[in-house]
Short mmCIF file of C-alpha atoms in Angstrom, two decimals:
data_model
loop_
_atom_site.label_atom_id
_atom_site.label_comp_id
_atom_site.label_asym_id
_atom_site.label_seq_id
_atom_site.Cartn_x
_atom_site.Cartn_y
_atom_site.Cartn_z
CA MET V 1 0.00 0.00 0.00
CA ASP V 2 2.32 2.66 -1.31
CA ASN V 3 0.46 5.79 -0.36
CA VAL V 4 -0.34 4.93 3.21
CA LEU V 5 1.92 6.18 5.93
CA PRO V 6 0.62 5.06 9.31
CA LEU V 7 1.74 8.15 11.16
CA SER V 8 0.46 8.14 14.67
CA GLY V 9 -0.60 11.38 16.26
CA PRO V 10 1.07 10.69 19.59
CA ASP V 11 4.39 10.38 17.82
CA ARG V 12 4.13 14.03 16.91
CA TYR V 13 2.13 15.56 19.66
CA GLY V 14 2.21 13.20 22.56
CA PRO V 15 -0.67 11.13 23.73
CA CYS V 16 -4.08 12.68 23.80
CA MET V 17 -5.89 12.43 27.04
CA ASN V 18 -9.28 10.98 26.77
CA GLY V 19 -11.92 12.02 29.19
CA SER V 20 -15.16 10.52 30.21
CA PHE V 21 -17.60 9.44 27.59
CA PRO V 22 -21.29 10.07 27.80
CA ARG V 23 -22.08 6.45 27.30
CA ALA V 24 -20.69 3.38 28.93
CA GLY V 25 -19.81 1.06 26.14
CA ARG V 26 -16.97 -0.77 24.58
CA ARG V 27 -14.08 1.31 23.55
CA PHE V 28 -11.77 0.91 20.70
CA SER V 29 -8.75 3.05 20.13
CA VAL V 30 -7.04 3.57 16.86
CA GLY V 31 -4.68 6.08 15.44
CA LEU V 32 -5.86 7.61 12.23
CA ALA V 33 -3.62 9.58 9.98
CA VAL V 34 -4.90 11.60 7.10
CA LEU V 35 -2.09 12.68 4.89
CA GLY V 36 -2.24 14.84 1.84
CA PHE V 37 0.55 15.98 -0.35
CA LEU V 38 0.88 19.19 -2.24
CA ALA V 39 1.96 19.00 -5.80
CA VAL V 40 5.28 20.42 -4.78
CA GLY V 41 5.46 18.06 -1.86
CA CYS V 42 6.23 14.39 -1.83
CA ASN V 43 4.42 11.33 -2.85
CA ALA V 44 4.48 8.22 -0.79
CA ASP V 45 7.85 7.26 -2.18
CA GLY V 46 9.26 10.54 -1.08
CA ASP V 47 9.70 11.80 -4.61
CA ALA V 48 8.86 15.27 -5.72
CA ASP V 49 5.54 15.20 -7.49
CA ALA V 50 4.49 18.08 -9.62
CA GLY V 51 1.66 16.31 -11.32
CA GLY V 52 -1.96 17.29 -10.97
CA SER V 53 -3.32 13.86 -10.42
CA ASP V 54 -6.99 13.21 -9.94
CA PRO V 55 -7.84 13.37 -6.24
CA SER V 56 -10.76 11.04 -6.66
CA ALA V 57 -8.71 8.32 -8.26
CA THR V 58 -8.19 6.50 -5.03
CA ILE V 59 -10.16 6.78 -1.87
CA PRO V 60 -8.89 3.95 0.21
CA VAL V 61 -11.35 2.72 2.75
CA ALA V 62 -10.67 0.10 5.33
CA ALA V 63 -12.57 -3.11 5.03
CA ALA V 64 -15.54 -3.14 7.33
CA SER V 65 -16.86 -6.05 9.24
CA ALA V 66 -20.50 -6.24 10.16
CA ASP V 67 -19.52 -8.17 13.25
CA ASP V 68 -17.13 -5.52 14.47
CA PRO V 69 -18.83 -2.15 14.90
CA GLU V 70 -15.64 -0.47 16.03
CA THR V 71 -13.86 -1.42 12.85
CA GLU V 72 -16.81 -0.39 10.73
CA ILE V 73 -17.14 2.93 12.51
CA THR V 74 -13.45 3.60 12.18
CA ALA V 75 -13.60 2.90 8.48
CA VAL V 76 -16.55 5.24 8.05
CA PHE V 77 -14.79 7.92 10.06
CA GLU V 78 -11.70 7.47 7.92
CA ALA V 79 -13.74 7.77 4.74
CA TYR V 80 -15.50 10.81 6.13
CA TRP V 81 -12.30 12.74 6.64
CA HIS V 82 -11.08 11.75 3.25
CA ALA V 83 -14.31 13.11 1.81
CA VAL V 84 -13.90 16.34 3.78
CA VAL V 85 -10.44 16.85 2.36
CA GLN V 86 -11.63 16.15 -1.16
CA ALA V 87 -14.68 18.38 -0.85
CA GLN V 88 -12.56 21.35 0.14
CA SER V 89 -9.81 20.73 -2.37
CA GLY V 90 -11.62 22.61 -5.12
CA GLN V 91 -11.35 19.66 -7.46
CA VAL V 92 -14.65 17.88 -6.98
CA ALA V 93 -17.79 19.03 -8.73
CA ASP V 94 -20.28 17.06 -6.66
CA ALA V 95 -19.27 17.36 -3.05
CA ALA V 96 -22.43 15.67 -1.82
CA ALA V 97 -21.54 12.48 -3.65
CA LEU V 98 -18.38 12.21 -1.62
CA PHE V 99 -20.39 11.76 1.54
CA SER V 100 -22.95 9.33 0.20
CA ASP V 101 -23.34 6.40 2.59
CA ILE V 102 -20.84 8.04 4.92
CA ALA V 103 -22.73 10.79 6.73
CA VAL V 104 -26.23 11.79 7.70
CA ASP V 105 -28.00 14.44 5.66
CA GLU V 106 -27.31 17.26 8.09
CA THR V 107 -23.59 16.51 8.05
CA ILE V 108 -23.62 16.25 4.27
CA ASP V 109 -25.35 19.62 4.08
CA GLU V 110 -22.76 21.19 6.33
CA ASN V 111 -19.90 19.90 4.24
CA VAL V 112 -21.52 20.79 0.94
CA GLY V 113 -22.14 24.25 2.36
CA VAL V 114 -18.48 24.66 3.19
CA ALA V 115 -17.40 23.46 -0.24
CA THR V 116 -19.89 25.79 -1.90
CA ARG V 117 -18.80 28.80 0.09
CA TYR V 118 -15.16 28.10 -0.56
CA GLU V 119 -15.83 27.79 -4.24
CA GLN V 120 -17.79 31.02 -4.33
CA GLN V 121 -15.00 32.74 -2.45
CA GLY V 122 -12.20 31.24 -4.49
CA LEU V 123 -10.67 29.38 -1.56
CA VAL V 124 -9.20 25.89 -1.72
CA ARG V 125 -7.62 23.76 0.96
CA VAL V 126 -4.33 22.10 0.16
CA GLY V 127 -2.64 19.37 2.10
CA ALA V 128 -4.64 17.44 4.66
CA PRO V 129 -5.29 17.35 8.35
CA VAL V 130 -3.72 14.81 10.65
CA ILE V 131 -6.28 12.87 12.62
CA SER V 132 -4.98 11.08 15.67
CA ALA V 133 -6.07 9.46 18.91
CA VAL V 134 -9.30 8.16 17.43
CA LYS V 135 -11.48 6.50 20.02
CA VAL V 136 -14.74 4.77 19.31
CA ASP V 137 -17.33 4.27 21.99
CA VAL V 138 -20.17 1.97 20.99
CA ASP V 139 -23.37 1.56 22.88
CA GLY V 140 -25.87 -0.51 20.97
CA ARG V 141 -27.12 1.38 17.95
CA SER V 142 -25.43 4.60 18.88
CA ALA V 143 -21.79 5.51 19.16
CA THR V 144 -19.43 8.40 19.45
CA VAL V 145 -16.02 8.99 17.98
CA THR V 146 -13.51 11.33 19.52
CA ALA V 147 -10.28 12.32 17.84
CA CYS V 148 -7.64 15.00 17.64
CA VAL V 149 -7.47 17.07 14.46
CA ASP V 150 -4.34 18.90 13.43
CA GLU V 151 -4.93 21.35 10.58
CA SER V 152 -1.50 22.92 10.63
CA GLU V 153 -0.59 21.27 7.34
CA TRP V 154 -4.02 21.68 5.78
CA LEU V 155 -3.67 25.17 4.46
CA ALA V 156 -5.93 27.54 2.58
CA GLU V 157 -5.17 29.20 -0.72
CA VAL V 158 -6.95 32.21 -2.13
CA GLY V 159 -6.06 33.51 -5.55
CA GLY V 160 -2.99 31.32 -5.55
CA GLN V 161 -1.75 32.75 -2.27
CA THR V 162 -1.45 30.64 0.83
CA LEU V 163 -3.05 32.05 3.94
CA PRO V 164 -0.66 31.71 6.84
CA PRO V 165 -2.18 29.45 9.49
CA ARG V 166 -3.36 31.26 12.56
CA ASP V 167 -1.77 30.53 15.90
CA ASP V 168 -4.70 28.50 17.15
CA GLN V 169 -4.60 26.51 13.93
CA LEU V 170 -1.15 25.18 14.70
CA LYS V 171 -2.37 23.08 17.59
CA PRO V 172 -4.47 19.93 17.35
CA TYR V 173 -7.96 20.25 18.75
CA PRO V 174 -10.47 17.64 19.90
CA VAL V 175 -13.56 16.69 17.97
CA GLN V 176 -16.43 14.41 18.80
CA PHE V 177 -18.99 13.04 16.38
CA GLU V 178 -22.16 11.13 16.93
CA MET V 179 -22.34 7.96 14.86
CA ILE V 180 -25.75 6.84 13.69
CA LYS V 181 -26.72 3.31 12.73
CA SER V 182 -28.90 3.54 9.65
CA GLY V 183 -30.07 0.61 7.57
CA GLY V 184 -27.36 -1.64 8.93
CA SER V 185 -24.57 0.85 8.31
CA TRP V 186 -22.92 3.47 10.45
CA LEU V 187 -23.05 7.09 9.35
CA VAL V 188 -21.20 10.11 10.68
CA GLY V 189 -23.65 12.31 12.50
CA GLU V 190 -23.30 15.83 13.75
CA SER V 191 -20.26 17.04 15.57
CA VAL V 192 -20.82 17.76 19.23
CA GLU V 193 -18.96 19.58 21.94
CA PRO V 194 -16.24 17.19 23.09
CA GLY V 195 -16.08 18.72 26.52
CA GLU V 196 -13.09 19.91 28.46
CA ALA V 197 -12.16 16.41 29.52
CA VAL V 198 -11.00 15.61 26.01
CA THR V 199 -7.73 17.33 25.22
CA CYS V 200 -5.17 17.02 22.48
CA MET L 1 -32.23 12.87 0.25
CA LEU L 2 -33.46 15.43 2.66
CA ARG L 3 -31.86 18.81 2.75
CA THR L 4 -32.44 21.52 5.22
CA ALA L 5 -33.73 24.79 3.96
CA LYS L 6 -30.44 26.41 4.84
CA LEU L 7 -28.56 24.97 1.94
CA ARG L 8 -31.31 24.62 -0.55
CA GLY L 9 -29.93 25.12 -4.01
CA ALA L 10 -26.40 25.33 -2.74
CA SER L 11 -25.13 22.50 -4.86
CA ALA L 12 -26.27 24.30 -7.96
CA ALA L 13 -23.74 26.97 -7.22
CA LEU L 14 -20.95 24.56 -7.96
CA ALA L 15 -20.57 25.84 -11.48
CA ALA L 16 -17.08 27.18 -11.65
CA ALA L 17 -14.29 24.75 -12.20
CA VAL L 18 -10.75 24.90 -10.99
CA ILE L 19 -8.11 22.29 -11.27
CA MET L 20 -5.40 22.26 -8.70
CA ALA L 21 -2.25 20.26 -9.04
CA LEU L 22 -2.78 18.06 -6.06
CA THR L 23 -1.92 14.47 -5.57
CA PRO L 24 -4.55 12.38 -3.84
CA ALA L 25 -5.09 12.74 -0.18
CA VAL L 26 -4.58 9.40 1.44
CA VAL L 27 -6.23 8.02 4.49
CA SER L 28 -4.94 5.27 6.64
CA VAL L 29 -6.01 3.71 9.86
CA ALA L 30 -3.71 2.04 12.29
CA SER L 31 -4.33 0.73 15.72
CA GLU L 32 -2.61 2.46 18.58
CA ASN L 33 -1.40 -1.00 19.44
CA ALA L 34 1.78 -1.39 17.45
CA THR L 35 1.13 -5.04 16.89
CA ASP L 36 -1.97 -4.37 14.88
CA ALA L 37 -1.35 -4.04 11.20
CA PRO L 38 -2.70 -1.02 9.34
CA THR L 39 -5.95 -1.62 7.62
CA ASP L 40 -5.62 -2.39 3.96
CA ALA L 41 -6.88 0.76 2.37
CA THR L 42 -7.34 -0.62 -1.09
CA ASP L 43 -10.13 -3.04 -0.46
CA THR L 44 -13.28 -1.11 -1.08
CA PRO L 45 -12.77 2.25 -2.68
CA PRO L 46 -16.10 4.03 -3.05
CA ALA L 47 -17.27 5.31 -6.34
CA ALA L 48 -15.40 8.44 -7.33
CA PRO L 49 -17.49 11.59 -7.62
CA PRO L 50 -17.13 13.67 -10.74
CA THR L 51 -14.17 15.95 -10.84
CA LYS L 52 -14.21 19.40 -12.31
CA SER L 53 -13.34 19.92 -15.88
CA PRO L 54 -10.02 21.60 -16.50
CA GLY L 55 -9.69 24.92 -18.19
CA THR L 56 -12.51 26.79 -16.47
CA PRO L 57 -11.25 29.62 -14.31
CA PRO L 58 -12.24 29.75 -10.67
CA ASP L 59 -15.07 31.98 -9.64
CA ILE L 60 -13.29 34.48 -7.48
CA PRO L 61 -15.60 37.44 -6.88
CA GLY L 62 -12.88 39.94 -6.12
CA LEU L 63 -12.23 38.84 -2.56
CA SER L 64 -8.94 39.92 -1.13
CA SER L 65 -6.33 37.27 -0.43
CA ALA L 66 -4.92 39.44 2.34
CA PRO L 67 -4.55 37.21 5.39
CA GLU L 68 -6.26 39.76 7.61
CA CYS L 69 -9.44 39.33 5.59
CA TRP L 70 -9.76 35.67 6.53
CA GLU L 71 -10.48 34.18 9.90
CA TRP L 72 -10.46 30.53 10.87
CA VAL L 73 -13.58 30.20 12.95
CA GLU L 74 -15.08 27.31 14.89
CA VAL L 75 -18.57 27.62 13.47
CA SER L 76 -19.93 24.58 15.29
CA PRO L 77 -18.37 22.24 17.84
CA GLY L 78 -15.18 20.88 16.34
CA ARG L 79 -15.90 22.25 12.87
CA HIS L 80 -13.76 25.11 11.66
CA GLU L 81 -14.21 27.18 8.55
CA TYR L 82 -12.36 30.00 6.85
CA VAL L 83 -14.57 33.06 6.88
CA TYR L 84 -14.12 36.26 4.92
CA VAL L 85 -14.42 39.22 7.26
CA CYS L 86 -13.57 42.15 4.97
CA GLU L 87 -16.21 44.03 3.06
CA THR L 88 -17.27 42.09 0.01
CA PRO L 89 -16.77 44.14 -3.15
CA GLY L 90 -19.98 45.51 -4.59
CA GLU L 91 -22.12 44.14 -1.81
CA ASP L 92 -24.77 46.44 -0.45
CA ASP L 93 -25.50 45.26 3.04
CA SER L 94 -27.18 48.36 4.25
CA GLY L 95 -30.70 47.02 3.93
CA GLU L 96 -31.96 50.55 4.11
CA ASP L 97 -33.52 52.87 1.65
CA ASP L 98 -31.82 55.97 0.39
CA GLY L 99 -33.41 58.23 2.95
CA GLU L 100 -35.47 60.17 0.43
CA GLY L 101 -39.19 60.35 0.94
CA GLU L 102 -41.11 58.86 3.85
CA TRP L 103 -41.19 55.23 2.81
CA ASP L 104 -39.46 53.22 5.50
CA GLY L 105 -40.51 49.73 4.50
CA PRO L 106 -38.46 46.80 3.30
CA THR L 107 -36.16 47.37 0.38
CA CYS L 108 -36.64 43.88 -0.97
CA ASP L 109 -39.33 41.31 -1.64
CA LEU L 110 -39.73 39.31 1.55
CA SER L 111 -42.45 37.01 0.25
CA HIS L 112 -40.16 34.13 -0.69
CA GLU L 113 -39.83 31.74 2.24
CA PRO L 114 -37.50 31.25 3.98
CA TYR L 115 -35.97 34.51 2.74
CA SER L 116 -38.47 36.57 4.63
CA GLU L 117 -36.63 37.97 7.62
CA PHE L 118 -34.73 41.02 6.44
CA CYS L 119 -33.27 42.79 3.45
CA MET L 120 -29.74 43.45 2.37
CA GLY L 121 -30.34 46.01 -0.32
CA GLU L 122 -32.62 44.25 -2.78
CA ARG L 123 -31.69 40.81 -1.53
CA ALA L 124 -34.05 38.94 0.76
CA CYS L 125 -32.41 37.06 3.61
CA TRP L 126 -32.77 34.84 6.61
CA ALA L 127 -30.21 34.27 9.34
CA ASP L 128 -29.49 32.15 12.37
CA ILE L 129 -30.71 34.61 14.99
CA PRO L 130 -29.62 34.33 17.74
CA SER L 131 -26.28 33.17 16.48
CA THR L 132 -25.51 29.52 17.04
CA ILE L 133 -21.82 30.37 17.42
CA PRO L 134 -20.67 31.19 20.95
CA GLU L 135 -19.41 34.73 21.21
CA GLU L 136 -15.96 33.58 22.31
CA ASN L 137 -15.56 31.94 18.89
CA TRP L 138 -16.42 35.04 16.90
CA PRO L 139 -13.72 36.55 14.70
CA GLU L 140 -11.61 39.31 16.14
CA ARG L 141 -12.00 41.47 13.06
CA GLY L 142 -14.74 42.85 10.91
CA ARG L 143 -17.24 43.89 13.56
CA GLU L 144 -18.38 47.42 12.93
CA SER L 145 -20.61 47.97 15.95
CA ASP L 146 -21.42 46.32 19.27
CA SER L 147 -24.86 45.40 18.03
CA GLU L 148 -23.54 43.25 15.18
CA ILE L 149 -23.57 39.50 15.60
CA PHE L 150 -21.56 36.86 13.80
CA THR L 151 -23.80 34.21 12.36
CA TYR L 152 -24.83 32.26 9.28
CA TYR L 153 -27.09 34.08 6.88
CA GLU L 154 -28.41 33.37 3.45
CA CYS L 155 -29.78 35.76 0.86
CA PHE L 156 -31.11 35.68 -2.64
CA LEU L 157 -32.21 38.24 -5.17
CA PRO L 158 -35.91 37.74 -5.92
CA PRO L 159 -37.45 36.34 -7.90
CA ASP L 160 -34.99 33.80 -9.21
CA GLY L 161 -31.53 34.68 -7.91
CA GLU L 162 -29.11 32.10 -6.70
CA PRO L 163 -29.05 31.71 -2.90
CA ASP L 164 -25.82 32.83 -1.31
CA GLY L 165 -25.12 31.62 2.22
CA ARG L 166 -22.16 32.51 4.38
CA PHE L 167 -20.97 33.27 7.86
CA GLY L 168 -20.50 36.93 8.57
CA TRP L 169 -21.36 39.97 10.65
CA ILE L 170 -24.87 41.30 10.49
CA ASP L 171 -26.76 43.90 12.43
CA PRO L 172 -29.91 42.17 13.68
CA TYR L 173 -33.08 43.71 12.37
CA ASP L 174 -35.55 45.57 14.55
CA GLU L 175 -37.42 43.43 17.07
CA SER L 176 -35.18 40.44 16.47
CA LEU L 177 -34.19 38.61 19.64
CA PRO L 178 -30.77 40.28 19.92
CA ASP L 179 -32.41 43.64 19.33
CA GLU L 180 -34.93 42.93 22.07
CA GLY L 181 -32.11 41.58 24.21
CA TRP L 182 -30.35 44.92 24.11
CA ALA L 183 -33.62 46.55 25.09
CA ALA L 184 -34.07 44.13 27.98
CA TRP L 185 -30.51 44.73 29.10
CA GLY L 186 -31.17 48.45 29.02
CA LYS L 187 -34.09 48.01 31.42
CA LEU L 188 -31.93 46.56 34.15
CA GLN L 189 -31.25 48.99 36.93
CA THR L 190 -28.48 48.55 39.46
CA PRO L 191 -29.29 49.52 43.04
CA ALA L 192 -28.07 52.65 44.75
CA PHE L 193 -25.20 51.82 47.06
CA THR L 194 -22.70 53.46 49.36
CA LEU L 195 -19.01 52.86 49.77
CA SER L 196 -17.41 53.00 53.19
CA PHE L 197 -14.07 52.06 54.64
CA GLU L 198 -12.44 51.03 57.89
CA PRO L 199 -10.73 52.28 59.96
CA ASN L 200 -13.59 54.73 59.85
CA GLU L 201 -13.03 58.39 58.97
CA LEU L 202 -9.24 58.16 58.81
CA THR L 203 -6.87 55.44 57.73
CA TYR L 204 -3.11 55.30 57.77
CA VAL L 205 -0.18 54.53 55.50
CA GLY L 206 0.64 50.85 55.70
CA ALA L 207 -2.60 49.89 57.38
CA ASP L 208 -5.13 47.46 55.94
CA THR L 209 -7.95 49.67 54.70
CA ARG L 210 -11.08 47.63 54.23
CA PHE L 211 -13.73 48.79 51.77
CA GLU L 212 -17.33 47.77 52.06
CA VAL L 213 -20.30 48.33 49.82
CA ASP L 214 -23.77 48.65 51.29
CA GLY L 215 -26.96 48.42 49.24
CA ILE L 216 -26.47 45.27 47.20
CA GLY L 217 -29.42 43.55 48.85
CA ASP L 218 -29.94 39.95 47.82
CA GLY L 219 -27.79 40.48 44.74
CA GLU L 220 -30.59 39.92 42.26
CA ILE L 221 -32.05 42.52 39.91
CA VAL L 222 -34.90 42.01 37.47
CA GLY L 223 -35.43 44.04 34.35
CA GLY L 224 -38.61 44.97 32.59
CA GLN L 225 -40.08 43.02 29.71
CA ALA L 226 -38.77 43.80 26.23
CA GLY L 227 -40.98 41.98 23.78
CA PRO L 228 -40.84 38.32 24.82
CA LEU L 229 -37.54 38.80 26.61
CA GLN L 230 -36.61 39.63 30.17
CA ALA L 231 -33.16 40.21 31.65
CA PHE L 232 -31.96 39.24 35.10
CA GLY L 233 -28.85 40.37 36.92
CA THR L 234 -26.95 38.48 39.59
CA PHE L 235 -24.35 40.31 41.62
CA SER L 236 -20.87 39.14 40.64
CA HIS L 237 -18.31 41.40 42.30
CA VAL L 238 -17.31 44.93 43.15
CA GLU L 239 -14.66 46.90 41.33
CA ILE L 240 -12.82 49.34 43.56
CA ASP L 241 -10.53 52.17 42.59
CA PRO L 242 -8.80 53.30 45.81
CA GLY L 243 -7.94 56.63 44.20
CA ASP L 244 -4.16 56.52 44.73
CA SER L 245 -3.36 55.61 41.10
CA SER L 246 -2.58 52.03 42.08
CA GLY L 247 -5.30 50.75 39.80
CA THR L 248 -8.64 49.03 40.13
CA PHE L 249 -9.09 45.75 41.94
CA THR L 250 -12.06 43.46 42.39
CA CYS L 251 -13.57 42.01 45.52
CA ASP L 252 -16.57 39.90 46.43
CA ASN L 253 -17.75 42.20 49.24
CA LYS L 254 -18.02 39.30 51.65
CA PRO L 255 -17.13 39.98 55.27
CA ASP L 256 -15.14 36.77 55.68
CA THR L 257 -12.60 37.52 52.97
CA ASP L 258 -9.89 40.12 52.78
CA ASP L 259 -9.94 40.80 49.06
CA CYS L 260 -11.65 44.15 49.66
CA GLU L 261 -8.64 45.47 51.54
CA HIS L 262 -6.09 47.93 50.26
CA VAL L 263 -2.87 49.32 51.69
CA TYR L 264 -2.14 52.97 50.96
CA LEU L 265 1.56 53.69 50.59
CA GLU L 266 1.44 57.47 50.80
CA THR L 267 -0.49 60.00 52.80
CA SER L 268 -3.27 61.97 51.16
CA HIS L 269 -2.42 65.34 52.67
CA ASP L 270 -1.48 66.81 49.28
CA GLN L 271 -4.60 65.56 47.49
CA PRO L 272 -6.86 68.27 46.05
CA ALA L 273 -10.02 66.68 47.44
CA GLN L 274 -10.77 67.39 51.07
CA ASP L 275 -13.08 65.66 53.53
CA LEU L 276 -15.49 67.50 55.84
CA ASP L 277 -12.67 68.15 58.28
CA GLY L 278 -10.60 69.82 55.59
CA ARG L 279 -8.09 67.00 55.29
CA GLY L 280 -6.69 66.01 51.93
CA ALA L 281 -8.21 62.72 50.85
CA TYR L 282 -8.10 60.15 48.08
CA THR L 283 -11.27 59.83 46.05
CA ALA L 284 -12.04 56.09 46.23
CA GLN L 285 -14.73 54.72 43.92
CA ALA L 286 -16.61 51.49 43.52
CA ARG L 287 -19.05 50.01 41.06
CA LEU L 288 -21.12 46.85 41.11
CA VAL L 289 -20.76 44.23 38.39
CA TYR L 290 -23.63 41.86 37.59
CA ASP L 291 -23.84 38.72 35.48
CA VAL L 292 -26.81 39.03 33.14
CA THR L 293 -29.03 36.24 31.85
CA TYR L 294 -32.11 36.30 29.66
CA THR L 295 -35.36 34.43 29.42
CA LEU L 296 -37.66 34.05 26.44
CA ARG L 297 -41.21 33.63 27.67
CA GLY L 298 -39.79 32.35 30.92
CA GLU L 299 -37.26 29.93 29.45
CA PRO L 300 -33.53 30.66 29.59
CA ILE L 301 -32.02 31.70 26.28
CA SER L 302 -28.50 32.43 25.12
CA LEU L 303 -28.07 35.64 23.17
CA PRO L 304 -24.50 35.81 21.82
CA GLY L 305 -23.51 39.38 21.14
CA VAL L 306 -25.86 40.83 23.72
CA PRO L 307 -24.13 41.93 26.94
CA ASP L 308 -23.88 39.30 29.63
CA THR L 309 -22.60 41.70 32.25
CA LEU L 310 -23.80 45.00 33.63
CA GLU L 311 -21.82 47.58 35.56
CA SER L 312 -23.35 50.17 37.84
CA PRO L 313 -22.23 53.79 37.78
CA TRP L 314 -19.20 54.58 39.92
CA ASN L 315 -19.92 55.83 43.41
CA GLY L 316 -17.23 57.16 45.69
CA THR L 317 -16.10 58.29 49.08
CA LEU L 318 -13.21 60.39 50.33
CA VAL L 319 -10.47 58.49 52.13
CA PRO L 320 -8.07 60.59 54.17
CA VAL L 321 -4.84 58.73 54.73
CA GLY L 322 -2.59 59.87 57.57
CA GLU L 323 0.74 58.82 58.87
CA ILE L 324 1.46 57.40 62.31
CA GLN L 325 4.31 59.29 63.93
CA VAL L 326 6.53 57.27 66.23
CA LEU L 327 8.56 59.15 68.83
CA VAL L 328 11.75 57.48 70.00
CA GLN L 329 13.25 58.85 73.19
#
């Protein structure tokens, strides 16, 4: 798997503390790394890559097992972030399609809204966030996912100029998403306040 | 697929095409346990959505790329978005008529739901009012008046314009909840109070001078009704300026704490103010600070952008500060 670099968040930022969860359920911890490469950056082999390859050519998704909700949820969460990166890259015409079977309608609307606004404003995101310290908490047909998101290498460009990241953008921050079981599959629900107990 | 009214028609706006020279973003999952192998990411790639056609220039409506025009805002829990905070070229956000004549009605057609709340020039709009974004997450720049709120709003030009939604600063229209909130806040009245100090009548350099405020009562104040809103104040603390240029400090005005005490380092004999005995005195002042909350028809409501504190006027007293002479024989 040439393009996958299993970079763990704690390697870069130290372990994320995980606070109490609203539900008592099984927990499953994974490290999730989302890596994107600028054209002037490196490909997975470390070579300079100036090509404008199609961002939708590969969207690797982990195999899901119906018997293992944590694995399935993690795969959906992984696919979700990949879709977010693609939607904001300025290269995809139908942002909603990216999130099909991944997120609930409200979450799709939010992401399509962001992509639309960025397009109207001439802003594109380059690079990708680093997602680490992913923890899944399953309780029957509901679940939550907490993670740390580092956007310091997921920059914005307007009119060909890169906006310098703001100070608070250089630090990873916690996120928490509701996961919804729908028709036998897990979908990413709305983001919720992770609470002060979850730090990155 | 259901779509909320907020983003209705938004996908249709994806007309411009831009091709960026990016290599694919790659996602991988690995267990925190080093013995677990990374998940094979090539098993089930989902169907690829259509990409944009090359050669079409991006639709950049003259927005500045100056970094100070863009803020990275947490618009909902854990979700950040770049927001343009400079004035958009050619955008008329006044929502007011030209001032000629007596007509003071809407400047746009508000008959197209949900764009029926207010006008921005000829555009009809709705907005998240009150804002769903906590005030502490609002951008530092771009606010032109205290009454403006940072929120999501969406407008369109009747009858068949393309909806345009964004986060930005807007001045809530008359009789909106923030507007009524300001009115409710304005109806709160702080109680009359007096400021005293001990040792009474005369204190000394180096001594602990204790200030005390009388008149706070039970610490609760209730404002009048403003539309469906009502404001309530709960005493928070006292701010005290001892008058010797040492600066203001806060205290809780409780008898069992010493945070209302101050030590004067110089006498007040050369101060221009004089007490009833003709002694030079520092002009000490205090004001009460209240935390303010709001209710909508009796139920608590958050109104970002509307003041959540209230300060009373300053009220003072003269504090003569003497010096204790010690005779050594």
